[in-house]
C-alpha positions as protocol buffer text, in pm:
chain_id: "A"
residue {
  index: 1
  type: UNK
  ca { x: 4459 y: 12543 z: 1022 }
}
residue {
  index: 2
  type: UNK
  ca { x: 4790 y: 12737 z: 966 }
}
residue {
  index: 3
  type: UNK
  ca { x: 4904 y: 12776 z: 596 }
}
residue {
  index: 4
  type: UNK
  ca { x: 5217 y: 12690 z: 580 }
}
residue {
  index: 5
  type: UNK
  ca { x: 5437 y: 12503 z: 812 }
}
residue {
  index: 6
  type: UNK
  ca { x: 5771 y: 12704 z: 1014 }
}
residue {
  index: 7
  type: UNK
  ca { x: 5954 y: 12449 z: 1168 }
}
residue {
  index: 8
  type: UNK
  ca { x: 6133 y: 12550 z: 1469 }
}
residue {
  index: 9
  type: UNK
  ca { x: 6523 y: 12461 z: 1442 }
}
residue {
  index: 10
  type: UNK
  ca { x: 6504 y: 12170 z: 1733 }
}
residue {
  index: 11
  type: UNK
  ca { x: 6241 y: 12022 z: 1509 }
}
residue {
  index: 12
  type: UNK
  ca { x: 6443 y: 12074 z: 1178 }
}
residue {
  index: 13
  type: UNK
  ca { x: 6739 y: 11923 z: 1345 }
}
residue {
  index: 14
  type: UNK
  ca { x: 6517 y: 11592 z: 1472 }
}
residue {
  index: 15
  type: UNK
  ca { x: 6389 y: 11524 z: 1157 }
}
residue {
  index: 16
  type: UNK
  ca { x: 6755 y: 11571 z: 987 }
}
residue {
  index: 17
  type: UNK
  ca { x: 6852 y: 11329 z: 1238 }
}
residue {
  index: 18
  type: UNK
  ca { x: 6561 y: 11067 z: 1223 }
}
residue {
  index: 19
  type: UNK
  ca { x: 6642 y: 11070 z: 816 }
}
residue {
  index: 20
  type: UNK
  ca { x: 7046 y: 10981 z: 864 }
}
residue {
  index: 21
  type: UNK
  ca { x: 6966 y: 10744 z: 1079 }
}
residue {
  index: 22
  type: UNK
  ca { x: 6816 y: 10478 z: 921 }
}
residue {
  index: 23
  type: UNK
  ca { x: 6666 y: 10349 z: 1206 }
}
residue {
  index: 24
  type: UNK
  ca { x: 6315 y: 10408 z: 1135 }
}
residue {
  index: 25
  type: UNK
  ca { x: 6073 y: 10216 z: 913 }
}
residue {
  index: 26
  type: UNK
  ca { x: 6044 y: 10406 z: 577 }
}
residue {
  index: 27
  type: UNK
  ca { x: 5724 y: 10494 z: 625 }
}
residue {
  index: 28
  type: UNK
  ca { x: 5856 y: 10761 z: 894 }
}
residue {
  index: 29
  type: UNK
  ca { x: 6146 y: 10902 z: 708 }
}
residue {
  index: 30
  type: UNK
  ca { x: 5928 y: 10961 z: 402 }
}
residue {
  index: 31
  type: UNK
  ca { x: 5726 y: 11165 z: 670 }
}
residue {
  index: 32
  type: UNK
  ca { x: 5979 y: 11351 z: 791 }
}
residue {
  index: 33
  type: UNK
  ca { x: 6120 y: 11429 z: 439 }
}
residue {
  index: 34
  type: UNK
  ca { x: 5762 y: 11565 z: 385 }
}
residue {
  index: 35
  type: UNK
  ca { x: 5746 y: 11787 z: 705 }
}
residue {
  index: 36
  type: UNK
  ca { x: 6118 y: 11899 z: 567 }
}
residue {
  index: 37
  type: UNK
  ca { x: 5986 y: 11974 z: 224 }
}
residue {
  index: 38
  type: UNK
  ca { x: 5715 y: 12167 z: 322 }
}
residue {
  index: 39
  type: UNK
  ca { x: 5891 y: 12358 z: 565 }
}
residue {
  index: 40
  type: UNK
  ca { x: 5919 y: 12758 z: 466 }
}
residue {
  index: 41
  type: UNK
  ca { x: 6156 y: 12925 z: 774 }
}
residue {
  index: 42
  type: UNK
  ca { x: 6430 y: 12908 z: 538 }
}
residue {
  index: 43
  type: UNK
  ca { x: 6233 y: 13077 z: 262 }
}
residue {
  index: 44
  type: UNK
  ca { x: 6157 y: 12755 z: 35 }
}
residue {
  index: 45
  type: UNK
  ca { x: 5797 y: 12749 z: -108 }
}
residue {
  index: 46
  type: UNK
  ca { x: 5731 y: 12465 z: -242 }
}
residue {
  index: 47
  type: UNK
  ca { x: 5345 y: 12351 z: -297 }
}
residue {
  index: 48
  type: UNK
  ca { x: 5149 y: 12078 z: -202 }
}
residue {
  index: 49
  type: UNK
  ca { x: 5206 y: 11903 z: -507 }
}
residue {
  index: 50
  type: UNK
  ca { x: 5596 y: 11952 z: -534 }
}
residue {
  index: 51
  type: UNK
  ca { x: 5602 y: 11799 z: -226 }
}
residue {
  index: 52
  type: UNK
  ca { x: 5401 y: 11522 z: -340 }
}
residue {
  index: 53
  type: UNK
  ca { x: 5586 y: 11452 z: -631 }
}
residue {
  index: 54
  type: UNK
  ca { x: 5980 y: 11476 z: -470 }
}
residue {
  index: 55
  type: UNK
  ca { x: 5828 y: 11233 z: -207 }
}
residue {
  index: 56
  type: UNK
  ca { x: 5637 y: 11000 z: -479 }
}
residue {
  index: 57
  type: UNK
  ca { x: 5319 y: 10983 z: -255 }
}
residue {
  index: 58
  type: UNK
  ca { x: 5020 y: 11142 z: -352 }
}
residue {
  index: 59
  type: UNK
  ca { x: 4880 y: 11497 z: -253 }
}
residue {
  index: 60
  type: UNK
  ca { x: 4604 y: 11334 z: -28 }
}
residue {
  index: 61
  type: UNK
  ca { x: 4903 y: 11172 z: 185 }
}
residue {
  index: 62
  type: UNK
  ca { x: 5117 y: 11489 z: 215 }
}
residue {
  index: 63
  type: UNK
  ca { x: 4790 y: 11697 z: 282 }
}
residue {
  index: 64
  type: UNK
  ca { x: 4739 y: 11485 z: 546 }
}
residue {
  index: 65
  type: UNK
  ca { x: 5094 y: 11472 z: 709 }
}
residue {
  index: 66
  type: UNK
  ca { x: 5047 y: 11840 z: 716 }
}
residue {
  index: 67
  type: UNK
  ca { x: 4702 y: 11891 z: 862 }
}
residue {
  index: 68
  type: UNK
  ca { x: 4817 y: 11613 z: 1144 }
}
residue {
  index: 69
  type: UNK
  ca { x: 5148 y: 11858 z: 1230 }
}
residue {
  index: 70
  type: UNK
  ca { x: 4877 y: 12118 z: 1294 }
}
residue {
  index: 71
  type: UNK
  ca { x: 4695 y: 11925 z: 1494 }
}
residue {
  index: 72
  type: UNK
  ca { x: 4896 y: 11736 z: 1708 }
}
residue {
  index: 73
  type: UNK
  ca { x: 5280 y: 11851 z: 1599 }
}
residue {
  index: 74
  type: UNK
  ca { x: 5582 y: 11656 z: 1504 }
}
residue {
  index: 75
  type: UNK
  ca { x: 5514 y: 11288 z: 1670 }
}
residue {
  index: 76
  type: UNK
  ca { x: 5175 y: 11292 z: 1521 }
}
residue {
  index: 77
  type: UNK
  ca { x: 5272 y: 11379 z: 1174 }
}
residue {
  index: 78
  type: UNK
  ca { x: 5504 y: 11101 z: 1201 }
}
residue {
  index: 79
  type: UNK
  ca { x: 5410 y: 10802 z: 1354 }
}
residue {
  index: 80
  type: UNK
  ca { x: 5036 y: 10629 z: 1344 }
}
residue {
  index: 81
  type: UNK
  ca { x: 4877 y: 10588 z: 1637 }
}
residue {
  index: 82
  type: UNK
  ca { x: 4735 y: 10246 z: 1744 }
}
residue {
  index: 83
  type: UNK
  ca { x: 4475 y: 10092 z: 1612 }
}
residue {
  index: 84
  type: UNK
  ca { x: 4177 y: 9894 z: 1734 }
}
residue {
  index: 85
  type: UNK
  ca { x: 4086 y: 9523 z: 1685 }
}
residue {
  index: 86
  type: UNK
  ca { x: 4223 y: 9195 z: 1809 }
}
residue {
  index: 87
  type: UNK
  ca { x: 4505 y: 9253 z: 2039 }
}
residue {
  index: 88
  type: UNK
  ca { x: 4829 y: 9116 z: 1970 }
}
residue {
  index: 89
  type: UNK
  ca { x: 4989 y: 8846 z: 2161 }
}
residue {
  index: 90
  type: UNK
  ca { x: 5350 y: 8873 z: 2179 }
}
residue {
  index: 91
  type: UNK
  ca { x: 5509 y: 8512 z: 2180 }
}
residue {
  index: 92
  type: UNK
  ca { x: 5771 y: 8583 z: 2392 }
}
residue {
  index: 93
  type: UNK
  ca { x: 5998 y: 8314 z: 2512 }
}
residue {
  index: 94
  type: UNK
  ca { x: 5845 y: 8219 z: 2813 }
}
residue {
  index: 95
  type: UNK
  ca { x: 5519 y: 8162 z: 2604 }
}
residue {
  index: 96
  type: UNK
  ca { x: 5684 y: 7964 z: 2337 }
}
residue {
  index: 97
  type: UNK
  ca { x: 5878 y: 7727 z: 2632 }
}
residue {
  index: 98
  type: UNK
  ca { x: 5504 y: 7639 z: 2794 }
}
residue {
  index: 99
  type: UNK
  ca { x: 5403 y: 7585 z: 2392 }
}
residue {
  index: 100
  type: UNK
  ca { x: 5725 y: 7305 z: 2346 }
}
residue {
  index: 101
  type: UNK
  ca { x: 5646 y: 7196 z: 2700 }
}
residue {
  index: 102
  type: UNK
  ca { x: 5256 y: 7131 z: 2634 }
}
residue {
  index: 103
  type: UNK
  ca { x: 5371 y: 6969 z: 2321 }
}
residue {
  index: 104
  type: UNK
  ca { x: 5597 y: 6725 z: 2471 }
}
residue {
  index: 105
  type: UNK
  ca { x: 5307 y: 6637 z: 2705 }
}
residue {
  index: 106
  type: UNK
  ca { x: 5045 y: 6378 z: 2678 }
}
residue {
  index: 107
  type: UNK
  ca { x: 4763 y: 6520 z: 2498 }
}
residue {
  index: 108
  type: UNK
  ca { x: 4416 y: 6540 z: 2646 }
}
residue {
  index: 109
  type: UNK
  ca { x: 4211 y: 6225 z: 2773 }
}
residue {
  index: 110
  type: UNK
  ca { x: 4060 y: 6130 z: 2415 }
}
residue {
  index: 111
  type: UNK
  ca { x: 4267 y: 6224 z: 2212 }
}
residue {
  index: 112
  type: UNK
  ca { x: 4570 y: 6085 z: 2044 }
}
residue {
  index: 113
  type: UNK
  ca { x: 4800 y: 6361 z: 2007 }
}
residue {
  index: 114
  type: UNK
  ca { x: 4745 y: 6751 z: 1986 }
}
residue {
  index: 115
  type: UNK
  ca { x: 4619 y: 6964 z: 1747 }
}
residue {
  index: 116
  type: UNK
  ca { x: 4663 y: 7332 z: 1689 }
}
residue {
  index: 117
  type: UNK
  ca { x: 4381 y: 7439 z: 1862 }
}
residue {
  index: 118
  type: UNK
  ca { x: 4467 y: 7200 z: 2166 }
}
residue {
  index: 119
  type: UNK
  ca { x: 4715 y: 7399 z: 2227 }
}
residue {
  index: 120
  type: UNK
  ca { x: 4592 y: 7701 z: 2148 }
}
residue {
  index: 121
  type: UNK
  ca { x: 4316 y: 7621 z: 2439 }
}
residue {
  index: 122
  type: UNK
  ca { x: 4605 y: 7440 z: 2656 }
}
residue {
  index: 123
  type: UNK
  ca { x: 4850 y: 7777 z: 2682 }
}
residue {
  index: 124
  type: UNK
  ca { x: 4470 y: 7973 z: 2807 }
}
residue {
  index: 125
  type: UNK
  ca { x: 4386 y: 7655 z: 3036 }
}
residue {
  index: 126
  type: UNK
  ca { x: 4714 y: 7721 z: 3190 }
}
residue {
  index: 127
  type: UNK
  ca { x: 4741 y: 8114 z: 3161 }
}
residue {
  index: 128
  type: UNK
  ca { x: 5007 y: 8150 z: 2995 }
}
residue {
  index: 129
  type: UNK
  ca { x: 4833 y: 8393 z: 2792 }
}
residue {
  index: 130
  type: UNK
  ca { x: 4465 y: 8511 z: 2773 }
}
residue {
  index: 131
  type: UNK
  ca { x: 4398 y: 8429 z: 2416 }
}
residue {
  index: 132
  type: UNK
  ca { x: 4601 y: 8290 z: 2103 }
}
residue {
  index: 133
  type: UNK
  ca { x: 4527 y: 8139 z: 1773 }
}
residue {
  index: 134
  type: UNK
  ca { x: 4552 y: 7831 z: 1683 }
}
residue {
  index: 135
  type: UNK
  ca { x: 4711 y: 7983 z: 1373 }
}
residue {
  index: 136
  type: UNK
  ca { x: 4978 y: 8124 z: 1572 }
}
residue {
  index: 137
  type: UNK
  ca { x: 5078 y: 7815 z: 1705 }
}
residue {
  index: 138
  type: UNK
  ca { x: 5128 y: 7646 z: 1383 }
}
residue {
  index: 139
  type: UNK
  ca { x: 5330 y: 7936 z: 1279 }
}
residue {
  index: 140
  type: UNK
  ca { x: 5555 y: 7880 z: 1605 }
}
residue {
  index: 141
  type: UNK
  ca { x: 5581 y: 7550 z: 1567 }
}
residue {
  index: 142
  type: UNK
  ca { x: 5692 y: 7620 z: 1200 }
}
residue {
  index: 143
  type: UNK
  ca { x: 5956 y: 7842 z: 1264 }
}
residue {
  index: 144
  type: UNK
  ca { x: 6090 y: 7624 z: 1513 }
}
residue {
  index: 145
  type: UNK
  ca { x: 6090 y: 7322 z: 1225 }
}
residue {
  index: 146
  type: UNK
  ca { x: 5902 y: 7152 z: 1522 }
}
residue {
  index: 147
  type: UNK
  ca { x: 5557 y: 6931 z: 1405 }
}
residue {
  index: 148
  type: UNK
  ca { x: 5258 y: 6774 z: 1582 }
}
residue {
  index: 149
  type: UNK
  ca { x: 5322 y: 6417 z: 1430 }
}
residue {
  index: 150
  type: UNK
  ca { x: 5298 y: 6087 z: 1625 }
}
């Protein structure tokens, strides 16, 4: 891995950019102010644990946005790539009209009215989406001030 990091002026100029903003989450523009920090084109030498402190995150974190510049460059250093585990289901608002719609419905034979998990199993049955939980339904049905009472 390269010592130190020589950011091209483009990249300098991004990063500038992506920090006046304010359009990014701050977990981004404390990266960027990192990558700036450590920069030494313009003859700053700052260490590790300068950095660090300016930025109030620790020397493991900075180390890290540096060693992932190396690796990958700018977007890498920045933003975290996906990561696994149980996919999330957008509820957009087609989703949430078959959820009020199913609601509205008679519930299954055998049972009186619906339950989370109903219609949880109800939006699959119908494929509206491949798999939800029955806690995001109740959540849903929260926001909208919206219950499963009689």
């Amino acid at each position: 891995m390269a010592k130190h990091i020589k950011l091209p002026q483009n990249e300098k100029t991004e990063l500038e950019q992506l920090i006046k903003s304010g359009e990014h989450k701050a977990r981004v523009i404390s990266r960027a102010r990192v990558l700036l920090l450590l920069n030494r084109s313009e003859g700053e030498k700052r260490t590790l644990a300068q950095v660090a402190e300016a930025t109030m995150l620790s020397n493991v974190t900075v180390s890290q946005i540096k060693r992932r510049y190396f690796e990958s460059g700018v977007d890498r250093a920045l933003y975290d790539q996906p990561r696994s585990g149980r996919p999330v289901t957008k509820m957009t608002g087609d989703v949430e009209a078959q959820l009020i719609a199913l609601t509205c419905s008679e519930p299954p034979e055998g049972y009186d009215r619906w339950t989370l998990r109903l219609l949880a199993d109800g939006l699959v049955k119908l494929e509206v989406v491949d798999e939800i939980s029955h806690t995001a339904i109740g959540n849903k049905l929260k926001k909208m001030n919206s219950s499963l009472g009689k």
